[in-house]
Amino acid sequence: MRHFAEYASQSLGIRLPEAHTRFMDTYGNRLPEDPVKTKSWITGLGSQEFVIGTTLAFRSSFPDLDRGRVVIGYASIKTIIVNRAYEDIDEYL
């Protein structure tokens, strides 16, 4: 696969920090495409495809999302209160 910096730049239109792109070039192929359902050696972090795909999905759902924000993984389920009712939501990094 091409270098992650190039992939992210072409797909997302932003330049990611070098530390993150270097990490993804080295270890990204060992991370799962679905860190929600698949455990990995680094809890929650997703593969290159997860980062790009999930970020693009968030951008399409939240048009005002800052373009510099990138989804890199899945933290857990978080419980919030909406209209006095408990709701479980997925929390992404």
JSON list of C-alpha atoms in Angstrom, two decimals:
[
{"chain": "A", "resi": 1, "resn": "MET", "atom": "CA", "xyz": [0.00, 0.00, 0.00]},
{"chain": "A", "resi": 2, "resn": "ARG", "atom": "CA", "xyz": [1.16, 3.55, -0.66]},
{"chain": "A", "resi": 3, "resn": "HIS", "atom": "CA", "xyz": [2.42, 5.68, 2.19]},
{"chain": "A", "resi": 4, "resn": "PHE", "atom": "CA", "xyz": [-0.31, 6.70, 4.59]},
{"chain": "A", "resi": 5, "resn": "ALA", "atom": "CA", "xyz": [0.57, 10.42, 4.37]},
{"chain": "A", "resi": 6, "resn": "GLU", "atom": "CA", "xyz": [-0.13, 10.37, 0.63]},
{"chain": "A", "resi": 7, "resn": "TYR", "atom": "CA", "xyz": [-3.28, 8.27, 1.06]},
{"chain": "A", "resi": 8, "resn": "ALA", "atom": "CA", "xyz": [-4.67, 10.57, 3.77]},
{"chain": "A", "resi": 9, "resn": "SER", "atom": "CA", "xyz": [-3.78, 13.72, 1.88]},
{"chain": "A", "resi": 10, "resn": "GLN", "atom": "CA", "xyz": [-5.52, 12.55, -1.31]},
{"chain": "A", "resi": 11, "resn": "SER", "atom": "CA", "xyz": [-8.55, 11.09, 0.48]},
{"chain": "A", "resi": 12, "resn": "LEU", "atom": "CA", "xyz": [-9.10, 13.69, 3.20]},
{"chain": "A", "resi": 13, "resn": "GLY", "atom": "CA", "xyz": [-7.46, 16.77, 1.72]},
{"chain": "A", "resi": 14, "resn": "ILE", "atom": "CA", "xyz": [-5.34, 17.41, 4.82]},
{"chain": "A", "resi": 15, "resn": "ARG", "atom": "CA", "xyz": [-1.83, 16.70, 5.96]},
{"chain": "A", "resi": 16, "resn": "LEU", "atom": "CA", "xyz": [-1.70, 14.55, 9.08]},
{"chain": "A", "resi": 17, "resn": "PRO", "atom": "CA", "xyz": [1.05, 14.83, 11.72]},
{"chain": "A", "resi": 18, "resn": "GLU", "atom": "CA", "xyz": [4.20, 13.00, 10.71]},
{"chain": "A", "resi": 19, "resn": "ALA", "atom": "CA", "xyz": [4.25, 10.94, 13.91]},
{"chain": "A", "resi": 20, "resn": "HIS", "atom": "CA", "xyz": [0.82, 9.48, 13.07]},
{"chain": "A", "resi": 21, "resn": "THR", "atom": "CA", "xyz": [1.58, 8.78, 9.41]},
{"chain": "A", "resi": 22, "resn": "ARG", "atom": "CA", "xyz": [4.92, 7.19, 10.30]},
{"chain": "A", "resi": 23, "resn": "PHE", "atom": "CA", "xyz": [3.17, 4.98, 12.88]},
{"chain": "A", "resi": 24, "resn": "MET", "atom": "CA", "xyz": [0.52, 3.95, 10.33]},
{"chain": "A", "resi": 25, "resn": "ASP", "atom": "CA", "xyz": [3.15, 3.16, 7.69]},
{"chain": "A", "resi": 26, "resn": "THR", "atom": "CA", "xyz": [4.92, 0.90, 10.17]},
{"chain": "A", "resi": 27, "resn": "TYR", "atom": "CA", "xyz": [2.01, -0.72, 12.01]},
{"chain": "A", "resi": 28, "resn": "GLY", "atom": "CA", "xyz": [-1.21, 0.09, 10.13]},
{"chain": "A", "resi": 29, "resn": "ASN", "atom": "CA", "xyz": [-1.37, -3.30, 8.41]},
{"chain": "A", "resi": 30, "resn": "ARG", "atom": "CA", "xyz": [-1.49, -4.96, 11.87]},
{"chain": "A", "resi": 31, "resn": "LEU", "atom": "CA", "xyz": [-4.53, -2.93, 12.97]},
{"chain": "A", "resi": 32, "resn": "PRO", "atom": "CA", "xyz": [-8.13, -4.06, 12.27]},
{"chain": "A", "resi": 33, "resn": "GLU", "atom": "CA", "xyz": [-10.45, -2.43, 9.75]},
{"chain": "A", "resi": 34, "resn": "ASP", "atom": "CA", "xyz": [-13.16, -2.67, 12.42]},
{"chain": "A", "resi": 35, "resn": "PRO", "atom": "CA", "xyz": [-11.75, -1.95, 15.90]},
{"chain": "A", "resi": 36, "resn": "VAL", "atom": "CA", "xyz": [-15.33, -1.95, 17.25]},
{"chain": "A", "resi": 37, "resn": "LYS", "atom": "CA", "xyz": [-15.66, -5.71, 16.75]},
{"chain": "A", "resi": 38, "resn": "THR", "atom": "CA", "xyz": [-12.07, -6.87, 16.38]},
{"chain": "A", "resi": 39, "resn": "LYS", "atom": "CA", "xyz": [-9.49, -6.74, 19.16]},
{"chain": "A", "resi": 40, "resn": "SER", "atom": "CA", "xyz": [-5.96, -5.75, 18.28]},
{"chain": "A", "resi": 41, "resn": "TRP", "atom": "CA", "xyz": [-2.62, -5.38, 19.97]},
{"chain": "A", "resi": 42, "resn": "ILE", "atom": "CA", "xyz": [-3.38, -1.66, 20.48]},
{"chain": "A", "resi": 43, "resn": "THR", "atom": "CA", "xyz": [-6.89, -1.37, 21.82]},
{"chain": "A", "resi": 44, "resn": "GLY", "atom": "CA", "xyz": [-9.22, 0.71, 19.70]},
{"chain": "A", "resi": 45, "resn": "LEU", "atom": "CA", "xyz": [-6.90, 1.90, 16.94]},
{"chain": "A", "resi": 46, "resn": "GLY", "atom": "CA", "xyz": [-8.01, 1.14, 13.40]},
{"chain": "A", "resi": 47, "resn": "SER", "atom": "CA", "xyz": [-6.22, 0.43, 10.14]},
{"chain": "A", "resi": 48, "resn": "GLN", "atom": "CA", "xyz": [-5.57, 2.95, 7.38]},
{"chain": "A", "resi": 49, "resn": "GLU", "atom": "CA", "xyz": [-8.90, 2.05, 5.77]},
{"chain": "A", "resi": 50, "resn": "PHE", "atom": "CA", "xyz": [-10.72, 2.57, 9.09]},
{"chain": "A", "resi": 51, "resn": "VAL", "atom": "CA", "xyz": [-9.17, 6.02, 9.58]},
{"chain": "A", "resi": 52, "resn": "ILE", "atom": "CA", "xyz": [-10.06, 7.22, 6.08]},
{"chain": "A", "resi": 53, "resn": "GLY", "atom": "CA", "xyz": [-13.48, 5.54, 5.82]},
{"chain": "A", "resi": 54, "resn": "THR", "atom": "CA", "xyz": [-14.73, 6.54, 9.26]},
{"chain": "A", "resi": 55, "resn": "THR", "atom": "CA", "xyz": [-13.48, 10.10, 8.90]},
{"chain": "A", "resi": 56, "resn": "LEU", "atom": "CA", "xyz": [-15.25, 10.45, 5.55]},
{"chain": "A", "resi": 57, "resn": "ALA", "atom": "CA", "xyz": [-18.43, 8.99, 7.09]},
{"chain": "A", "resi": 58, "resn": "PHE", "atom": "CA", "xyz": [-18.28, 11.47, 9.98]},
{"chain": "A", "resi": 59, "resn": "ARG", "atom": "CA", "xyz": [-17.73, 14.35, 7.55]},
{"chain": "A", "resi": 60, "resn": "SER", "atom": "CA", "xyz": [-20.78, 13.34, 5.53]},
{"chain": "A", "resi": 61, "resn": "SER", "atom": "CA", "xyz": [-22.92, 13.08, 8.68]},
{"chain": "A", "resi": 62, "resn": "PHE", "atom": "CA", "xyz": [-21.57, 16.23, 10.34]},
{"chain": "A", "resi": 63, "resn": "PRO", "atom": "CA", "xyz": [-20.90, 18.88, 7.68]},
{"chain": "A", "resi": 64, "resn": "ASP", "atom": "CA", "xyz": [-19.59, 21.37, 10.26]},
{"chain": "A", "resi": 65, "resn": "LEU", "atom": "CA", "xyz": [-16.94, 18.95, 11.56]},
{"chain": "A", "resi": 66, "resn": "ASP", "atom": "CA", "xyz": [-13.55, 20.64, 11.48]},
{"chain": "A", "resi": 67, "resn": "ARG", "atom": "CA", "xyz": [-11.66, 19.24, 8.47]},
{"chain": "A", "resi": 68, "resn": "GLY", "atom": "CA", "xyz": [-8.56, 18.87, 10.63]},
{"chain": "A", "resi": 69, "resn": "ARG", "atom": "CA", "xyz": [-10.27, 16.27, 12.82]},
{"chain": "A", "resi": 70, "resn": "VAL", "atom": "CA", "xyz": [-9.62, 12.63, 11.99]},
{"chain": "A", "resi": 71, "resn": "VAL", "atom": "CA", "xyz": [-11.17, 9.50, 13.50]},
{"chain": "A", "resi": 72, "resn": "ILE", "atom": "CA", "xyz": [-8.35, 7.10, 14.41]},
{"chain": "A", "resi": 73, "resn": "GLY", "atom": "CA", "xyz": [-10.10, 4.55, 16.57]},
{"chain": "A", "resi": 74, "resn": "TYR", "atom": "CA", "xyz": [-12.93, 3.39, 18.78]},
{"chain": "A", "resi": 75, "resn": "ALA", "atom": "CA", "xyz": [-12.86, 4.11, 22.50]},
{"chain": "A", "resi": 76, "resn": "SER", "atom": "CA", "xyz": [-15.95, 2.36, 23.88]},
{"chain": "A", "resi": 77, "resn": "ILE", "atom": "CA", "xyz": [-19.64, 2.72, 24.48]},
{"chain": "A", "resi": 78, "resn": "LYS", "atom": "CA", "xyz": [-20.54, 5.79, 26.50]},
{"chain": "A", "resi": 79, "resn": "THR", "atom": "CA", "xyz": [-23.84, 6.29, 28.30]},
{"chain": "A", "resi": 80, "resn": "ILE", "atom": "CA", "xyz": [-25.40, 9.75, 28.08]},
{"chain": "A", "resi": 81, "resn": "ILE", "atom": "CA", "xyz": [-28.71, 11.17, 29.25]},
{"chain": "A", "resi": 82, "resn": "VAL", "atom": "CA", "xyz": [-31.04, 12.55, 26.56]},
{"chain": "A", "resi": 83, "resn": "ASN", "atom": "CA", "xyz": [-34.44, 13.87, 27.64]},
{"chain": "A", "resi": 84, "resn": "ARG", "atom": "CA", "xyz": [-34.03, 12.12, 30.99]},
{"chain": "A", "resi": 85, "resn": "ALA", "atom": "CA", "xyz": [-33.45, 8.76, 29.29]},
{"chain": "A", "resi": 86, "resn": "TYR", "atom": "CA", "xyz": [-30.17, 6.86, 29.21]},
{"chain": "A", "resi": 87, "resn": "GLU", "atom": "CA", "xyz": [-28.73, 6.37, 25.73]},
{"chain": "A", "resi": 88, "resn": "ASP", "atom": "CA", "xyz": [-25.66, 4.33, 24.76]},
{"chain": "A", "resi": 89, "resn": "ILE", "atom": "CA", "xyz": [-23.52, 5.88, 22.04]},
{"chain": "A", "resi": 90, "resn": "ASP", "atom": "CA", "xyz": [-20.28, 4.78, 20.43]},
{"chain": "A", "resi": 91, "resn": "GLU", "atom": "CA", "xyz": [-17.33, 6.98, 21.31]},
{"chain": "A", "resi": 92, "resn": "TYR", "atom": "CA", "xyz": [-14.61, 7.41, 18.70]},
{"chain": "A", "resi": 93, "resn": "LEU", "atom": "CA", "xyz": [-11.10, 8.84, 19.05]}
]
